[in-house]
Amino acid sequence: MPLDYDAVMGLKQFGQRYSWTDREVMLYAVGIGIGADPLDERELAFVNEATFTARPLQVVPSFASVAAWGASPGPIEVNRVLVVDGERDITFHKPLPAAADITADVSVIGLYDKGKDKGAVIIRQTVLRDGQGEPLATLKASQFARGDGGFGGPSQGQPEPHQVPSRAPDRIIDIATRPDQALLYRLCGDRNPLHSDPEFARRAGFARPILHGMCTYGITCRGILQTYADYDPSAFRQHAARFSAPVYPGDTVTMELWKDGNVISFEAKVNARAVTVIKNGKTVLG
């Protein structure tokens, strides 16, 4: 059945309860590749609490993207085989703790019709709140439902993407992914078979399972963390990215970064396949 615009836009569920411990925090960090060098003390701070000299476990800011995995505004009937991540934009209100009991308030804030055979864009907002009801992070997530366009909804009004500078990048870094990266990252919550089942991936139009878009998002957060943020997660105020092409496990992701004051613009490419996988990236530090 076609999407019902008014019904979808009215969906919201507040007060959904979630929790995490240091196990989930460390698993996420390993899932986006942190700790590949077991002697890098800056990265070990995110994946190892068992140090000779006690130190607090650090939390990667983009852990917010999986902290309330499964939180939903309610059921939206779309063709799941053809759904991919479109964009993610997280505003950080305070640093995430290494363990917490939280609530998630989820609502649909946008639904756009790209046309029949062109898909639909669904935008959800999730506010993560601590035990006192104070916001920890606000997530805006867009999904591209490639098989659900033509339902008669609005086609205009989506937020304008951030424009990266036209000058040469100020920094370029390479971040390698592992052939089994998707199998590890899926343990953070996203069990979509698109990332683990070769037959499902082929039916969805891909040669083989692809890396989760949200893993790529975490990799770009890691890239900012290790460059302009000096491994300080409390420096992050916002991290936003637009997914433009899939990363395959084993690819090397090349990030191009531009610094203008406290705003870091970025894009990411897989040069071996001559594709841009992340566009319009923006991080605000403070």
PDB file of N, CA and C in Angstrom, residues 116-219:
ATOM      1  N   LYS A 116       7.222   8.431  -8.470  1.00  0.00           N
ATOM      2  CA  LYS A 116       7.101   7.001  -8.723  1.00  0.00           C
ATOM      3  C   LYS A 116       8.392   6.478  -9.321  1.00  0.00           C
ATOM      4  N   ASP A 117       8.846   5.357  -8.812  1.00  0.00           N
ATOM      5  CA  ASP A 117      10.100   4.729  -9.222  1.00  0.00           C
ATOM      6  C   ASP A 117      11.338   5.521  -8.803  1.00  0.00           C
ATOM      7  N   LYS A 118      11.146   6.573  -7.973  1.00  0.00           N
ATOM      8  CA  LYS A 118      12.286   7.346  -7.495  1.00  0.00           C
ATOM      9  C   LYS A 118      12.412   7.316  -5.975  1.00  0.00           C
ATOM     10  N   GLY A 119      11.380   6.832  -5.285  1.00  0.00           N
ATOM     11  CA  GLY A 119      11.497   6.629  -3.853  1.00  0.00           C
ATOM     12  C   GLY A 119      10.913   7.732  -2.991  1.00  0.00           C
ATOM     13  N   ALA A 120      11.023   7.529  -1.692  1.00  0.00           N
ATOM     14  CA  ALA A 120      10.526   8.468  -0.693  1.00  0.00           C
ATOM     15  C   ALA A 120      11.603   8.682   0.360  1.00  0.00           C
ATOM     16  N   VAL A 121      11.607   9.865   0.970  1.00  0.00           N
ATOM     17  CA  VAL A 121      12.542  10.195   2.042  1.00  0.00           C
ATOM     18  C   VAL A 121      11.749  10.387   3.330  1.00  0.00           C
ATOM     19  N   ILE A 122      12.130   9.646   4.371  1.00  0.00           N
ATOM     20  CA  ILE A 122      11.471   9.722   5.677  1.00  0.00           C
ATOM     21  C   ILE A 122      12.483  10.267   6.675  1.00  0.00           C
ATOM     22  N   ILE A 123      12.112  11.333   7.401  1.00  0.00           N
ATOM     23  CA  ILE A 123      13.020  11.936   8.377  1.00  0.00           C
ATOM     24  C   ILE A 123      12.446  11.764   9.771  1.00  0.00           C
ATOM     25  N   ARG A 124      13.227  11.129  10.636  1.00  0.00           N
ATOM     26  CA  ARG A 124      12.841  10.927  12.029  1.00  0.00           C
ATOM     27  C   ARG A 124      13.714  11.776  12.939  1.00  0.00           C
ATOM     28  N   GLN A 125      13.166  12.197  14.042  1.00  0.00           N
ATOM     29  CA  GLN A 125      13.948  12.876  15.083  1.00  0.00           C
ATOM     30  C   GLN A 125      13.872  12.073  16.368  1.00  0.00           C
ATOM     31  N   THR A 126      15.032  11.856  16.979  1.00  0.00           N
ATOM     32  CA  THR A 126      15.116  11.140  18.249  1.00  0.00           C
ATOM     33  C   THR A 126      15.873  11.997  19.246  1.00  0.00           C
ATOM     34  N   VAL A 127      15.254  12.229  20.396  1.00  0.00           N
ATOM     35  CA  VAL A 127      15.927  12.961  21.473  1.00  0.00           C
ATOM     36  C   VAL A 127      16.258  11.964  22.578  1.00  0.00           C
ATOM     37  N   LEU A 128      17.545  11.805  22.858  1.00  0.00           N
ATOM     38  CA  LEU A 128      17.998  10.938  23.941  1.00  0.00           C
ATOM     39  C   LEU A 128      18.082  11.768  25.217  1.00  0.00           C
ATOM     40  N   ARG A 129      17.450  11.278  26.299  1.00  0.00           N
ATOM     41  CA  ARG A 129      17.425  12.022  27.558  1.00  0.00           C
ATOM     42  C   ARG A 129      18.006  11.168  28.683  1.00  0.00           C
ATOM     43  N   ASP A 130      18.719  11.813  29.589  1.00  0.00           N
ATOM     44  CA  ASP A 130      19.294  11.104  30.725  1.00  0.00           C
ATOM     45  C   ASP A 130      18.235  10.848  31.794  1.00  0.00           C
ATOM     46  N   GLY A 131      18.649  10.292  32.923  1.00  0.00           N
ATOM     47  CA  GLY A 131      17.703   9.925  33.970  1.00  0.00           C
ATOM     48  C   GLY A 131      16.967  11.096  34.582  1.00  0.00           C
ATOM     49  N   GLN A 132      17.480  12.300  34.393  1.00  0.00           N
ATOM     50  CA  GLN A 132      16.824  13.502  34.914  1.00  0.00           C
ATOM     51  C   GLN A 132      15.963  14.187  33.859  1.00  0.00           C
ATOM     52  N   GLY A 133      15.878  13.562  32.687  1.00  0.00           N
ATOM     53  CA  GLY A 133      15.078  14.129  31.612  1.00  0.00           C
ATOM     54  C   GLY A 133      15.784  15.171  30.781  1.00  0.00           C
ATOM     55  N   GLU A 134      17.091  15.391  31.057  1.00  0.00           N
ATOM     56  CA  GLU A 134      17.850  16.380  30.305  1.00  0.00           C
ATOM     57  C   GLU A 134      18.358  15.763  28.990  1.00  0.00           C
ATOM     58  N   PRO A 135      18.330  16.533  27.894  1.00  0.00           N
ATOM     59  CA  PRO A 135      18.756  15.959  26.612  1.00  0.00           C
ATOM     60  C   PRO A 135      20.258  15.693  26.563  1.00  0.00           C
ATOM     61  N   LEU A 136      20.608  14.522  26.065  1.00  0.00           N
ATOM     62  CA  LEU A 136      21.998  14.168  25.808  1.00  0.00           C
ATOM     63  C   LEU A 136      22.364  14.449  24.360  1.00  0.00           C
ATOM     64  N   ALA A 137      21.469  14.055  23.449  1.00  0.00           N
ATOM     65  CA  ALA A 137      21.725  14.230  22.020  1.00  0.00           C
ATOM     66  C   ALA A 137      20.402  14.257  21.272  1.00  0.00           C
ATOM     67  N   THR A 138      20.377  15.004  20.178  1.00  0.00           N
ATOM     68  CA  THR A 138      19.228  15.026  19.283  1.00  0.00           C
ATOM     69  C   THR A 138      19.672  14.514  17.921  1.00  0.00           C
ATOM     70  N   LEU A 139      19.027  13.452  17.461  1.00  0.00           N
ATOM     71  CA  LEU A 139      19.391  12.815  16.207  1.00  0.00           C
ATOM     72  C   LEU A 139      18.324  13.074  15.153  1.00  0.00           C
ATOM     73  N   LYS A 140      18.752  13.504  13.984  1.00  0.00           N
ATOM     74  CA  LYS A 140      17.870  13.580  12.825  1.00  0.00           C
ATOM     75  C   LYS A 140      18.368  12.565  11.806  1.00  0.00           C
ATOM     76  N   ALA A 141      17.503  11.641  11.427  1.00  0.00           N
ATOM     77  CA  ALA A 141      17.884  10.547  10.548  1.00  0.00           C
ATOM     78  C   ALA A 141      16.958  10.494   9.351  1.00  0.00           C
ATOM     79  N   SER A 142      17.526  10.498   8.171  1.00  0.00           N
ATOM     80  CA  SER A 142      16.703  10.337   6.973  1.00  0.00           C
ATOM     81  C   SER A 142      16.974   8.974   6.358  1.00  0.00           C
ATOM     82  N   GLN A 143      15.902   8.322   5.946  1.00  0.00           N
ATOM     83  CA  GLN A 143      15.994   7.058   5.234  1.00  0.00           C
ATOM     84  C   GLN A 143      15.428   7.233   3.843  1.00  0.00           C
ATOM     85  N   PHE A 144      16.083   6.608   2.883  1.00  0.00           N
ATOM     86  CA  PHE A 144      15.647   6.645   1.498  1.00  0.00           C
ATOM     87  C   PHE A 144      14.964   5.321   1.190  1.00  0.00           C
ATOM     88  N   ALA A 145      13.637   5.369   1.076  1.00  0.00           N
ATOM     89  CA  ALA A 145      12.849   4.173   0.750  1.00  0.00           C
ATOM     90  C   ALA A 145      12.708   4.126  -0.764  1.00  0.00           C
ATOM     91  N   ARG A 146      13.613   3.412  -1.426  1.00  0.00           N
ATOM     92  CA  ARG A 146      13.721   3.475  -2.881  1.00  0.00           C
ATOM     93  C   ARG A 146      12.508   2.908  -3.607  1.00  0.00           C
ATOM     94  N   GLY A 147      11.711   2.099  -2.908  1.00  0.00           N
ATOM     95  CA  GLY A 147      10.575   1.465  -3.567  1.00  0.00           C
ATOM     96  C   GLY A 147       9.228   2.052  -3.216  1.00  0.00           C
ATOM     97  N   ASP A 148       9.198   3.244  -2.586  1.00  0.00           N
ATOM     98  CA  ASP A 148       7.925   3.735  -2.045  1.00  0.00           C
ATOM     99  C   ASP A 148       7.569   5.149  -2.474  1.00  0.00           C
ATOM    100  N   GLY A 149       8.086   5.600  -3.602  1.00  0.00           N
ATOM    101  CA  GLY A 149       7.712   6.900  -4.126  1.00  0.00           C
ATOM    102  C   GLY A 149       6.356   6.861  -4.814  1.00  0.00           C
ATOM    103  N   GLY A 150       5.866   8.036  -5.161  1.00  0.00           N
ATOM    104  CA  GLY A 150       4.608   8.128  -5.895  1.00  0.00           C
ATOM    105  C   GLY A 150       3.372   8.059  -5.029  1.00  0.00           C
ATOM    106  N   PHE A 151       3.470   8.425  -3.757  1.00  0.00           N
ATOM    107  CA  PHE A 151       2.305   8.341  -2.867  1.00  0.00           C
ATOM    108  C   PHE A 151       1.541   9.658  -2.781  1.00  0.00           C
ATOM    109  N   GLY A 152       2.047  10.696  -3.459  1.00  0.00           N
ATOM    110  CA  GLY A 152       1.317  11.953  -3.500  1.00  0.00           C
ATOM    111  C   GLY A 152       1.716  12.975  -2.464  1.00  0.00           C
ATOM    112  N   GLY A 153       2.812  12.761  -1.762  1.00  0.00           N
ATOM    113  CA  GLY A 153       3.257  13.706  -0.753  1.00  0.00           C
ATOM    114  C   GLY A 153       4.074  14.832  -1.354  1.00  0.00           C
ATOM    115  N   PRO A 154       4.511  15.794  -0.534  1.00  0.00           N
ATOM    116  CA  PRO A 154       5.303  16.916  -1.041  1.00  0.00           C
ATOM    117  C   PRO A 154       6.676  16.452  -1.530  1.00  0.00           C
ATOM    118  N   SER A 155       7.164  17.147  -2.547  1.00  0.00           N
ATOM    119  CA  SER A 155       8.481  16.813  -3.088  1.00  0.00           C
ATOM    120  C   SER A 155       9.525  17.852  -2.715  1.00  0.00           C
ATOM    121  N   GLN A 156       9.095  19.014  -2.236  1.00  0.00           N
ATOM    122  CA  GLN A 156      10.009  20.103  -1.902  1.00  0.00           C
ATOM    123  C   GLN A 156      10.027  20.341  -0.391  1.00  0.00           C
ATOM    124  N   GLY A 157      11.056  21.038   0.059  1.00  0.00           N
ATOM    125  CA  GLY A 157      11.106  21.435   1.459  1.00  0.00           C
ATOM    126  C   GLY A 157      12.144  20.727   2.297  1.00  0.00           C
ATOM    127  N   GLN A 158      12.894  19.777   1.713  1.00  0.00           N
ATOM    128  CA  GLN A 158      13.935  19.117   2.492  1.00  0.00           C
ATOM    129  C   GLN A 158      15.024  20.122   2.867  1.00  0.00           C
ATOM    130  N   PRO A 159      15.652  19.941   4.033  1.00  0.00           N
ATOM    131  CA  PRO A 159      16.729  20.854   4.440  1.00  0.00           C
ATOM    132  C   PRO A 159      17.848  20.892   3.410  1.00  0.00           C
ATOM    133  N   GLU A 160      18.403  22.072   3.195  1.00  0.00           N
ATOM    134  CA  GLU A 160      19.506  22.219   2.253  1.00  0.00           C
ATOM    135  C   GLU A 160      20.777  21.599   2.831  1.00  0.00           C
ATOM    136  N   PRO A 161      21.509  20.818   2.034  1.00  0.00           N
ATOM    137  CA  PRO A 161      22.740  20.212   2.546  1.00  0.00           C
ATOM    138  C   PRO A 161      23.842  21.241   2.766  1.00  0.00           C
ATOM    139  N   HIS A 162      24.721  20.956   3.712  1.00  0.00           N
ATOM    140  CA  HIS A 162      25.887  21.795   3.970  1.00  0.00           C
ATOM    141  C   HIS A 162      26.814  21.756   2.756  1.00  0.00           C
ATOM    142  N   GLN A 163      27.324  22.899   2.362  1.00  0.00           N
ATOM    143  CA  GLN A 163      28.235  22.968   1.232  1.00  0.00           C
ATOM    144  C   GLN A 163      29.680  23.009   1.719  1.00  0.00           C
ATOM    145  N   VAL A 164      30.487  22.099   1.206  1.00  0.00           N
ATOM    146  CA  VAL A 164      31.905  22.090   1.583  1.00  0.00           C
ATOM    147  C   VAL A 164      32.635  23.157   0.768  1.00  0.00           C
ATOM    148  N   PRO A 165      33.750  23.671   1.278  1.00  0.00           N
ATOM    149  CA  PRO A 165      34.492  24.713   0.553  1.00  0.00           C
ATOM    150  C   PRO A 165      34.987  24.230  -0.812  1.00  0.00           C
ATOM    151  N   SER A 166      35.193  25.182  -1.711  1.00  0.00           N
ATOM    152  CA  SER A 166      35.654  24.852  -3.062  1.00  0.00           C
ATOM    153  C   SER A 166      37.173  24.771  -3.151  1.00  0.00           C
ATOM    154  N   ARG A 167      37.877  25.216  -2.103  1.00  0.00           N
ATOM    155  CA  ARG A 167      39.339  25.168  -2.116  1.00  0.00           C
ATOM    156  C   ARG A 167      39.839  23.741  -1.905  1.00  0.00           C
ATOM    157  N   ALA A 168      41.115  23.542  -2.072  1.00  0.00           N
ATOM    158  CA  ALA A 168      41.715  22.235  -1.807  1.00  0.00           C
ATOM    159  C   ALA A 168      41.568  21.890  -0.329  1.00  0.00           C
ATOM    160  N   PRO A 169      41.426  20.614  -0.008  1.00  0.00           N
ATOM    161  CA  PRO A 169      41.274  20.225   1.407  1.00  0.00           C
ATOM    162  C   PRO A 169      42.471  20.662   2.238  1.00  0.00           C
ATOM    163  N   ASP A 170      42.176  20.997   3.497  1.00  0.00           N
ATOM    164  CA  ASP A 170      43.248  21.347   4.429  1.00  0.00           C
ATOM    165  C   ASP A 170      43.986  20.107   4.931  1.00  0.00           C
ATOM    166  N   ARG A 171      43.275  18.989   5.020  1.00  0.00           N
ATOM    167  CA  ARG A 171      43.886  17.721   5.425  1.00  0.00           C
ATOM    168  C   ARG A 171      43.218  16.586   4.667  1.00  0.00           C
ATOM    169  N   ILE A 172      43.970  15.531   4.448  1.00  0.00           N
ATOM    170  CA  ILE A 172      43.452  14.300   3.845  1.00  0.00           C
ATOM    171  C   ILE A 172      43.973  13.134   4.664  1.00  0.00           C
ATOM    172  N   ILE A 173      43.069  12.230   5.070  1.00  0.00           N
ATOM    173  CA  ILE A 173      43.483  11.058   5.838  1.00  0.00           C
ATOM    174  C   ILE A 173      42.852   9.809   5.247  1.00  0.00           C
ATOM    175  N   ASP A 174      43.528   8.695   5.389  1.00  0.00           N
ATOM    176  CA  ASP A 174      43.011   7.392   4.950  1.00  0.00           C
ATOM    177  C   ASP A 174      42.655   6.559   6.164  1.00  0.00           C
ATOM    178  N   ILE A 175      41.470   5.929   6.122  1.00  0.00           N
ATOM    179  CA  ILE A 175      41.036   5.028   7.186  1.00  0.00           C
ATOM    180  C   ILE A 175      40.644   3.706   6.541  1.00  0.00           C
ATOM    181  N   ALA A 176      41.373   2.660   6.858  1.00  0.00           N
ATOM    182  CA  ALA A 176      41.103   1.346   6.279  1.00  0.00           C
ATOM    183  C   ALA A 176      39.949   0.662   7.013  1.00  0.00           C
ATOM    184  N   THR A 177      39.125  -0.071   6.276  1.00  0.00           N
ATOM    185  CA  THR A 177      38.116  -0.928   6.888  1.00  0.00           C
ATOM    186  C   THR A 177      38.527  -2.382   6.693  1.00  0.00           C
ATOM    187  N   ARG A 178      37.982  -3.242   7.521  1.00  0.00           N
ATOM    188  CA  ARG A 178      38.330  -4.661   7.481  1.00  0.00           C
ATOM    189  C   ARG A 178      37.317  -5.428   6.650  1.00  0.00           C
ATOM    190  N   PRO A 179      37.711  -6.543   6.037  1.00  0.00           N
ATOM    191  CA  PRO A 179      36.756  -7.353   5.270  1.00  0.00           C
ATOM    192  C   PRO A 179      35.582  -7.845   6.106  1.00  0.00           C
ATOM    193  N   ASP A 180      35.784  -8.005   7.423  1.00  0.00           N
ATOM    194  CA  ASP A 180      34.701  -8.479   8.291  1.00  0.00           C
ATOM    195  C   ASP A 180      34.061  -7.354   9.095  1.00  0.00           C
ATOM    196  N   GLN A 181      34.286  -6.103   8.687  1.00  0.00           N
ATOM    197  CA  GLN A 181      33.830  -4.949   9.479  1.00  0.00           C
ATOM    198  C   GLN A 181      32.316  -4.938   9.673  1.00  0.00           C
ATOM    199  N   ALA A 182      31.559  -5.262   8.622  1.00  0.00           N
ATOM    200  CA  ALA A 182      30.091  -5.243   8.740  1.00  0.00           C
ATOM    201  C   ALA A 182      29.596  -6.325   9.693  1.00  0.00           C
ATOM    202  N   LEU A 183      30.275  -7.463   9.713  1.00  0.00           N
ATOM    203  CA  LEU A 183      29.868  -8.541  10.614  1.00  0.00           C
ATOM    204  C   LEU A 183      30.106  -8.165  12.068  1.00  0.00           C
ATOM    205  N   LEU A 184      31.115  -7.363  12.303  1.00  0.00           N
ATOM    206  CA  LEU A 184      31.372  -6.872  13.660  1.00  0.00           C
ATOM    207  C   LEU A 184      30.414  -5.735  14.013  1.00  0.00           C
ATOM    208  N   TYR A 185      30.272  -4.771  13.118  1.00  0.00           N
ATOM    209  CA  TYR A 185      29.443  -3.603  13.420  1.00  0.00           C
ATOM    210  C   TYR A 185      27.980  -3.981  13.646  1.00  0.00           C
ATOM    211  N   ARG A 186      27.498  -5.004  12.966  1.00  0.00           N
ATOM    212  CA  ARG A 186      26.087  -5.371  13.113  1.00  0.00           C
ATOM    213  C   ARG A 186      25.752  -5.785  14.552  1.00  0.00           C
ATOM    214  N   LEU A 187      26.760  -6.163  15.328  1.00  0.00           N
ATOM    215  CA  LEU A 187      26.528  -6.533  16.719  1.00  0.00           C
ATOM    216  C   LEU A 187      26.179  -5.323  17.584  1.00  0.00           C
ATOM    217  N   CYS A 188      26.319  -4.107  17.019  1.00  0.00           N
ATOM    218  CA  CYS A 188      25.905  -2.896  17.728  1.00  0.00           C
ATOM    219  C   CYS A 188      24.396  -2.668  17.612  1.00  0.00           C
ATOM    220  N   GLY A 189      23.708  -3.498  16.819  1.00  0.00           N
ATOM    221  CA  GLY A 189      22.255  -3.390  16.775  1.00  0.00           C
ATOM    222  C   GLY A 189      21.627  -3.592  15.415  1.00  0.00           C
ATOM    223  N   ASP A 190      22.282  -3.132  14.346  1.00  0.00           N
ATOM    224  CA  ASP A 190      21.657  -3.175  13.023  1.00  0.00           C
ATOM    225  C   ASP A 190      21.913  -4.531  12.369  1.00  0.00           C
ATOM    226  N   ARG A 191      20.914  -5.424  12.465  1.00  0.00           N
ATOM    227  CA  ARG A 191      21.053  -6.770  11.920  1.00  0.00           C
ATOM    228  C   ARG A 191      20.495  -6.886  10.495  1.00  0.00           C
ATOM    229  N   ASN A 192      20.318  -5.769   9.806  1.00  0.00           N
ATOM    230  CA  ASN A 192      19.822  -5.793   8.429  1.00  0.00           C
ATOM    231  C   ASN A 192      20.676  -6.751   7.595  1.00  0.00           C
ATOM    232  N   PRO A 193      20.068  -7.762   6.961  1.00  0.00           N
ATOM    233  CA  PRO A 193      20.853  -8.734   6.194  1.00  0.00           C
ATOM    234  C   PRO A 193      21.546  -8.141   4.975  1.00  0.00           C
ATOM    235  N   LEU A 194      21.221  -6.907   4.611  1.00  0.00           N
ATOM    236  CA  LEU A 194      21.923  -6.235   3.525  1.00  0.00           C
ATOM    237  C   LEU A 194      23.420  -6.184   3.793  1.00  0.00           C
ATOM    238  N   HIS A 195      23.800  -6.263   5.063  1.00  0.00           N
ATOM    239  CA  HIS A 195      25.198  -6.117   5.448  1.00  0.00           C
ATOM    240  C   HIS A 195      25.868  -7.447   5.797  1.00  0.00           C
ATOM    241  N   SER A 196      25.118  -8.539   5.660  1.00  0.00           N
ATOM    242  CA  SER A 196      25.700  -9.827   6.064  1.00  0.00           C
ATOM    243  C   SER A 196      25.311 -10.989   5.163  1.00  0.00           C
ATOM    244  N   ASP A 197      24.249 -10.864   4.369  1.00  0.00           N
ATOM    245  CA  ASP A 197      23.717 -11.968   3.572  1.00  0.00           C
ATOM    246  C   ASP A 197      23.944 -11.678   2.086  1.00  0.00           C
ATOM    247  N   PRO A 198      24.845 -12.415   1.421  1.00  0.00           N
ATOM    248  CA  PRO A 198      25.138 -12.135   0.012  1.00  0.00           C
ATOM    249  C   PRO A 198      23.909 -12.196  -0.896  1.00  0.00           C
ATOM    250  N   GLU A 199      23.011 -13.150  -0.679  1.00  0.00           N
ATOM    251  CA  GLU A 199      21.830 -13.263  -1.531  1.00  0.00           C
ATOM    252  C   GLU A 199      20.902 -12.068  -1.326  1.00  0.00           C
ATOM    253  N   PHE A 200      20.699 -11.652  -0.081  1.00  0.00           N
ATOM    254  CA  PHE A 200      19.860 -10.487   0.194  1.00  0.00           C
ATOM    255  C   PHE A 200      20.454  -9.247  -0.470  1.00  0.00           C
ATOM    256  N   ALA A 201      21.783  -9.102  -0.374  1.00  0.00           N
ATOM    257  CA  ALA A 201      22.443  -7.951  -0.988  1.00  0.00           C
ATOM    258  C   ALA A 201      22.241  -7.944  -2.492  1.00  0.00           C
ATOM    259  N   ARG A 202      22.338  -9.116  -3.132  1.00  0.00           N
ATOM    260  CA  ARG A 202      22.129  -9.181  -4.584  1.00  0.00           C
ATOM    261  C   ARG A 202      20.705  -8.787  -4.951  1.00  0.00           C
ATOM    262  N   ARG A 203      19.733  -9.245  -4.172  1.00  0.00           N
ATOM    263  CA  ARG A 203      18.339  -8.890  -4.445  1.00  0.00           C
ATOM    264  C   ARG A 203      18.106  -7.384  -4.291  1.00  0.00           C
ATOM    265  N   ALA A 204      18.900  -6.748  -3.436  1.00  0.00           N
ATOM    266  CA  ALA A 204      18.792  -5.307  -3.238  1.00  0.00           C
ATOM    267  C   ALA A 204      19.585  -4.514  -4.276  1.00  0.00           C
ATOM    268  N   GLY A 205      20.297  -5.225  -5.166  1.00  0.00           N
ATOM    269  CA  GLY A 205      21.006  -4.566  -6.249  1.00  0.00           C
ATOM    270  C   GLY A 205      22.480  -4.341  -6.013  1.00  0.00           C
ATOM    271  N   PHE A 206      23.057  -5.017  -5.010  1.00  0.00           N
ATOM    272  CA  PHE A 206      24.472  -4.855  -4.716  1.00  0.00           C
ATOM    273  C   PHE A 206      25.218  -6.152  -5.004  1.00  0.00           C
ATOM    274  N   ALA A 207      26.472  -6.007  -5.408  1.00  0.00           N
ATOM    275  CA  ALA A 207      27.253  -7.189  -5.766  1.00  0.00           C
ATOM    276  C   ALA A 207      27.541  -8.074  -4.571  1.00  0.00           C
ATOM    277  N   ARG A 208      27.609  -7.482  -3.400  1.00  0.00           N
ATOM    278  CA  ARG A 208      27.878  -8.218  -2.164  1.00  0.00           C
ATOM    279  C   ARG A 208      27.425  -7.358  -0.997  1.00  0.00           C
ATOM    280  N   PRO A 209      27.413  -7.910   0.217  1.00  0.00           N
ATOM    281  CA  PRO A 209      26.982  -7.100   1.361  1.00  0.00           C
ATOM    282  C   PRO A 209      27.801  -5.824   1.492  1.00  0.00           C
ATOM    283  N   ILE A 210      27.113  -4.737   1.811  1.00  0.00           N
ATOM    284  CA  ILE A 210      27.758  -3.438   1.954  1.00  0.00           C
ATOM    285  C   ILE A 210      27.945  -3.102   3.432  1.00  0.00           C
ATOM    286  N   LEU A 211      28.840  -2.169   3.697  1.00  0.00           N
ATOM    287  CA  LEU A 211      29.033  -1.708   5.071  1.00  0.00           C
ATOM    288  C   LEU A 211      27.851  -0.837   5.466  1.00  0.00           C
ATOM    289  N   HIS A 212      27.445  -0.915   6.707  1.00  0.00           N
ATOM    290  CA  HIS A 212      26.371  -0.061   7.201  1.00  0.00           C
ATOM    291  C   HIS A 212      26.724   1.415   6.952  1.00  0.00           C
ATOM    292  N   GLY A 213      25.747   2.168   6.461  1.00  0.00           N
ATOM    293  CA  GLY A 213      25.967   3.597   6.332  1.00  0.00           C
ATOM    294  C   GLY A 213      26.349   4.224   7.651  1.00  0.00           C
ATOM    295  N   MET A 214      25.742   3.719   8.738  1.00  0.00           N
ATOM    296  CA  MET A 214      26.033   4.285  10.052  1.00  0.00           C
ATOM    297  C   MET A 214      27.419   3.896  10.566  1.00  0.00           C
ATOM    298  N   CYS A 215      27.982   2.825  10.027  1.00  0.00           N
ATOM    299  CA  CYS A 215      29.375   2.512  10.347  1.00  0.00           C
ATOM    300  C   CYS A 215      30.279   3.521   9.642  1.00  0.00           C
ATOM    301  N   THR A 216      29.968   3.824   8.377  1.00  0.00           N
ATOM    302  CA  THR A 216      30.721   4.847   7.659  1.00  0.00           C
ATOM    303  C   THR A 216      30.604   6.187   8.376  1.00  0.00           C
ATOM    304  N   TYR A 217      29.403   6.499   8.862  1.00  0.00           N
ATOM    305  CA  TYR A 217      29.196   7.729   9.635  1.00  0.00           C
ATOM    306  C   TYR A 217      30.116   7.738  10.864  1.00  0.00           C
ATOM    307  N   GLY A 218      30.184   6.618  11.579  1.00  0.00           N
ATOM    308  CA  GLY A 218      31.058   6.522  12.733  1.00  0.00           C
ATOM    309  C   GLY A 218      32.521   6.667  12.358  1.00  0.00           C
ATOM    310  N   ILE A 219      32.891   6.138  11.192  1.00  0.00           N
ATOM    311  CA  ILE A 219      34.274   6.265  10.724  1.00  0.00           C
ATOM    312  C   ILE A 219      34.619   7.730  10.481  1.00  0.00           C
TER     313      ILE A 219
END
